[in-house]
Structure formats: structure tokens, C-alpha cells
Amino acid sequence: AKCRFAHTSNAVGSWLFLFGGNDGREFLNELNFLNLSTLEWMNVKVGGVPPSPRGHHTTVFCDSRLFVFGGSDEKTEFNDLFILELGVNAYLALQPARLS
């Protein structure tokens, strides 16, 4: 995995999921897995439409899904929600509910 800041990481079982951030030159949208038993990084191919490159977002792991919400890329502040289904390694994009 590249060095970065403004990313998120979530530990689940023997895995650490690292998403997005900035490597000092550009914002990233890659997802890396760290096997906490072997300390080996994996760059996993993920299907679907991924979130655009971003930092300062939020990620939460629930059931077998990784939720990615919001963030920014210095030009845009995002109000979007992506769900990564880890069982099939595919993203699903959702629009957040609007407040009434």
C-alpha cells in the first residue's frame, strides 16, 4: 500500500481494510487489505463503480459490508454512500436519504 493521509482503516477479524486518502500528490480510491496474521498487503480487484478518489471520508464495517460515506478531494465535498459487498467484492452506490 502507498503511504497516505486522510484515509480510513477498519480492522475486521484478521484483516485491516484501508481505503482512499492522499499520497501527497493525489487523492486515491484504491482499497487495500492487510492480512494481520502474515502482515502482507493485498490490492484486491473490486467490481462495480468505486467511489471517486477522496480523503476525509468515513468508513464503517457492518455484517459483510464496508460503507464509505462522504469526504472531499479539494474541489468537491461528497454526500454519497457506497457499499462494498465483501462476499462478492463489488461496490453499490446509493444516494443518501434527504432530510425533510
XYZ file of N, CA and C in Angstrom:
300
model
N 0.846 -1.190 0.000
C 0.000 0.000 0.000
C 0.886 1.246 0.000
N 0.411 2.285 -0.677
C 1.146 3.554 -0.727
C 1.046 4.265 0.618
N 2.058 5.078 0.933
C 1.954 5.970 2.090
C 0.828 6.949 1.805
N 0.081 7.319 2.819
C -1.053 8.216 2.596
C -1.506 8.863 3.896
N -2.342 9.890 3.740
C -3.020 10.529 4.867
C -4.464 10.761 4.455
N -5.320 11.120 5.407
C -6.746 11.390 5.179
C -7.487 10.153 4.685
N -6.987 8.956 5.025
C -7.604 7.691 4.644
C -8.421 7.146 5.811
N -9.054 6.004 5.599
C -9.710 5.304 6.695
C -9.205 3.873 6.728
N -9.280 3.271 7.907
C -8.943 1.852 8.044
C -9.909 1.217 9.033
N -10.253 -0.028 8.760
C -11.165 -0.782 9.611
C -10.582 -2.172 9.820
N -10.449 -2.580 11.080
C -9.974 -3.923 11.399
C -11.179 -4.837 11.575
N -11.148 -5.965 10.867
C -12.226 -6.950 10.944
C -11.577 -8.329 10.968
N -11.718 -9.023 12.085
C -11.088 -10.336 12.197
C -9.587 -10.213 12.010
N -9.043 -10.986 11.097
C -7.594 -10.947 10.851
C -7.235 -10.069 9.658
N -8.120 -9.122 9.314
C -7.884 -8.226 8.174
C -8.000 -6.765 8.576
N -7.215 -5.924 7.908
C -7.335 -4.476 8.023
C -7.660 -3.955 6.630
N -8.768 -3.214 6.509
C -9.187 -2.640 5.239
C -8.778 -1.176 5.221
N -8.056 -0.754 4.189
C -7.562 0.615 4.054
C -8.142 1.198 2.773
N -8.851 2.334 2.890
C -9.483 2.927 1.710
C -9.123 4.402 1.571
N -8.858 4.805 0.318
C -8.742 6.212 -0.048
C -7.583 6.939 0.584
N -7.763 8.259 0.710
C -6.729 9.118 1.263
C -5.945 9.832 0.175
N -4.839 10.423 0.578
C -4.000 11.204 -0.328
C -2.556 10.771 -0.122
N -1.835 10.547 -1.222
C -0.437 10.110 -1.122
C 0.551 11.269 -1.214
N 0.052 12.509 -1.113
C 0.905 13.688 -1.214
C 0.891 14.297 -2.597
N 0.401 13.545 -3.576
C 0.291 14.044 -4.951
C -1.155 14.061 -5.428
N -1.917 13.054 -5.002
C -3.291 12.930 -5.490
C -4.144 12.158 -4.491
N -5.458 12.326 -4.626
C -6.390 11.536 -3.832
C -6.529 10.158 -4.457
N -6.794 9.171 -3.628
C -6.847 7.774 -4.052
C -8.231 7.186 -3.786
N -8.580 6.160 -4.552
C -9.804 5.415 -4.255
C -9.528 3.920 -4.237
N -8.265 3.568 -4.057
C -7.945 2.147 -4.022
C -8.253 1.564 -2.653
N -8.544 0.286 -2.665
C -8.829 -0.455 -1.447
C -7.733 -1.491 -1.271
N -7.067 -1.457 -0.132
C -6.020 -2.428 0.173
C -6.429 -3.225 1.397
N -6.047 -4.488 1.405
C -6.293 -5.364 2.549
C -4.944 -5.730 3.139
N -4.834 -5.670 4.460
C -3.643 -6.153 5.154
C -4.038 -7.393 5.941
N -3.382 -8.504 5.658
C -3.590 -9.723 6.424
C -2.822 -9.548 7.732
N -3.536 -9.442 8.839
C -2.895 -9.166 10.125
C -2.124 -10.363 10.669
N -2.368 -11.546 10.124
C -1.614 -12.733 10.544
C -0.259 -12.802 9.863
N -0.218 -12.473 8.555
C 1.030 -12.576 7.788
C 1.693 -11.221 7.548
N 0.956 -10.121 7.830
C 1.400 -8.752 7.574
C 1.721 -8.520 6.097
N 0.950 -9.159 5.212
C 1.087 -8.975 3.772
C -0.064 -8.131 3.249
N 0.266 -7.141 2.395
C -0.734 -6.287 1.763
C -1.278 -6.963 0.515
N -2.576 -6.759 0.272
C -3.217 -7.246 -0.946
C -3.961 -6.086 -1.582
N -3.800 -5.912 -2.886
C -4.597 -4.945 -3.636
C -5.633 -5.768 -4.386
N -6.872 -5.732 -3.940
C -7.927 -6.608 -4.428
C -8.725 -5.928 -5.531
N -9.011 -6.669 -6.619
C -9.876 -6.146 -7.680
C -11.304 -6.146 -7.165
N -11.974 -5.006 -7.347
C -13.343 -4.860 -6.868
C -14.215 -4.462 -8.046
N -15.361 -5.121 -8.196
C -16.279 -4.816 -9.282
C -17.176 -3.637 -8.953
N -18.026 -3.288 -9.903
C -18.935 -2.163 -9.721
C -18.219 -0.840 -9.905
N -18.945 0.232 -9.667
C -18.385 1.584 -9.797
C -17.864 2.021 -8.429
N -16.548 2.235 -8.284
C -15.997 2.603 -6.980
C -16.267 4.069 -6.658
N -16.135 4.445 -5.396
C -16.191 5.864 -5.053
C -15.083 6.603 -5.803
N -15.311 7.870 -6.115
C -14.255 8.658 -6.740
C -13.121 8.835 -5.729
N -11.915 9.130 -6.195
C -10.801 9.338 -5.268
C -11.154 10.407 -4.234
N -10.798 10.149 -2.966
C -11.198 11.058 -1.890
C -10.398 10.828 -0.625
N -10.511 11.780 0.260
C -9.988 11.679 1.612
C -11.012 12.277 2.554
N -10.739 12.238 3.847
C -11.595 12.851 4.869
C -13.008 12.275 4.856
N -13.147 11.022 4.447
C -14.427 10.330 4.397
C -14.588 9.495 5.669
N -15.683 8.769 5.747
C -15.941 7.873 6.865
C -16.181 6.474 6.318
N -15.627 5.457 6.973
C -15.954 4.075 6.634
C -16.370 3.334 7.893
N -17.330 2.439 7.712
C -17.824 1.597 8.798
C -18.000 0.193 8.232
N -17.617 -0.801 9.011
C -17.827 -2.186 8.606
C -19.003 -2.739 9.384
N -19.986 -3.335 8.675
C -21.155 -3.931 9.322
C -21.574 -5.153 8.522
N -21.791 -6.258 9.217
C -22.067 -7.539 8.567
C -20.940 -7.797 7.570
N -21.189 -8.116 6.352
C -20.076 -8.363 5.413
C -19.914 -7.196 4.456
N -20.237 -5.983 4.941
C -20.210 -4.810 4.067
C -19.365 -3.687 4.655
N -18.662 -2.999 3.759
C -17.902 -1.808 4.123
C -18.629 -0.604 3.534
N -19.066 0.311 4.379
C -19.785 1.515 3.959
C -18.794 2.672 3.860
N -18.805 3.385 2.743
C -17.944 4.555 2.527
C -18.860 5.751 2.325
N -18.747 6.764 3.199
C -19.614 7.940 3.108
C -18.799 9.223 3.023
N -19.218 10.105 2.102
C -18.726 11.474 2.051
C -17.252 11.616 1.749
N -16.675 12.693 2.279
C -15.278 13.024 2.052
C -15.131 14.178 1.083
N -13.901 14.421 0.652
C -13.644 15.514 -0.291
C -12.375 15.211 -1.083
N -12.204 15.992 -2.167
C -10.991 15.866 -2.985
C -10.386 17.234 -3.285
N -10.561 18.201 -2.435
C -10.116 19.597 -2.550
C -10.993 20.427 -3.476
N -11.740 19.799 -4.389
C -12.644 20.533 -5.278
C -14.100 20.284 -4.920
N -14.397 19.074 -4.456
C -15.772 18.654 -4.218
C -15.913 18.076 -2.823
N -17.004 18.434 -2.150
C -17.382 17.777 -0.902
C -18.469 16.771 -1.258
N -18.209 15.503 -1.000
C -19.118 14.438 -1.408
C -20.183 14.174 -0.358
N -21.393 13.882 -0.824
C -22.504 13.474 0.035
C -23.062 12.172 -0.532
N -22.157 11.231 -0.819
C -22.581 9.977 -1.415
C -22.254 8.814 -0.490
N -22.874 7.687 -0.772
C -22.703 6.491 0.049
C -22.444 5.306 -0.870
N -21.387 4.582 -0.597
C -21.053 3.375 -1.346
C -20.993 2.210 -0.376
N -21.465 1.076 -0.830
C -21.398 -0.144 -0.033
C -20.551 -1.148 -0.798
N -19.524 -1.651 -0.152
C -18.704 -2.706 -0.735
C -19.156 -4.024 -0.127
N -19.714 -4.890 -0.966
C -20.106 -6.236 -0.535
C -18.865 -7.114 -0.588
N -18.321 -7.469 0.569
C -17.061 -8.205 0.591
C -17.205 -9.644 0.125
N -18.389 -10.224 0.238
C -18.585 -11.594 -0.237
C -18.428 -11.717 -1.739
N -18.769 -10.644 -2.474
C -18.669 -10.668 -3.940
C -17.673 -9.634 -4.462
N -17.076 -8.852 -3.563
C -16.111 -7.800 -3.930
C -16.656 -6.875 -5.014
N -17.802 -6.264 -4.732
C -18.410 -5.329 -5.689
C -19.013 -4.149 -4.934
N -18.880 -2.943 -5.525
C -19.455 -1.724 -4.956
C -20.891 -1.531 -5.419
N -21.688 -0.933 -4.553
C -23.037 -0.497 -4.866
C -23.127 0.953 -4.415
N -23.537 1.860 -5.303
C -23.659 3.288 -4.958
C -25.094 3.584 -4.563
N -25.282 4.310 -3.474
C -26.605 4.717 -3.005
C -26.619 6.217 -2.794
N -27.752 6.835 -3.009
C -27.911 8.245 -2.676
C -28.444 8.326 -1.254
N -27.839 9.148 -0.385
C -28.328 9.282 0.986
C -29.750 9.832 1.003
N -30.500 9.456 2.021
C -31.856 9.974 2.184
C -31.800 11.477 2.408
N -32.789 12.174 1.903
C -32.851 13.629 2.087
C -33.626 13.959 3.351
N -33.207 15.012 4.015
C -33.930 15.480 5.194
C -35.141 16.270 4.737
N -36.254 16.094 5.430
C -37.449 16.850 5.034
C -37.774 17.910 6.046
